[in-house]
Phi, psi and omega in degrees: 000147175229170178243144176276183184297340180264002179089004178283139178282137179237130177264130177250121179274142174291149179296130180293151180300316179264073182286160178287138178285153178273149175246126183244155173245125177274119183279146176273163181224153175272346181247122182297336182258009180282156181298143178287142176238132172240135179239130177292127187301324182284355177270351181276125177237357182213128175241143176227121186244143171214177178292339183270318185203162174239119180246159180223152175204175172253126181308136181090352179253145177275355182281122177237132177240148177267114179280323180212140178223135185298334182260021183301137176281339187300324187254354184065035182282127177291127180274149352274129174234083186305146174291147178299152181303326184252032184294332175293318178291325177297323176297315180298319178295318180290327176296320177300319175298317180296322178299317178295317179295325181296335181296335181244004182261152174252002182246153172295149181247147181239126171265135176214147177290138190214176174247136177279185182298338178266012182059037175253149181298139177205165173257141177237154177240130178226150169279161180303318183292337176288329180269323182227076181293146178287000000 
């Protein structure tokens, strides 16, 4: 136990051996040589969607990241391929799936904007080893 500045006792629990895995969102970029950005999904508190892009931020923060952009170089998507109207809700639904998967996973999970078999925008969930095998 420790005390805060007001003298209240605070209990700090040790990290459990079977900690919860983190779920990350891989951001898209318009530049193929730009640095990769990963955002922890539980840090996102604000989504803004348009046909052009889906951005995320944490309320109260000036930092805004683009999670998906219709002109992304990452997927080789022919422009213009507008994002679906409900792509923000699709992210939330896929995040819920990732949360369930995380309960039995020992690896961090990555959500990323992807194309389905019909070359339509979709969200996919991968473990780190599926994307970057050792």
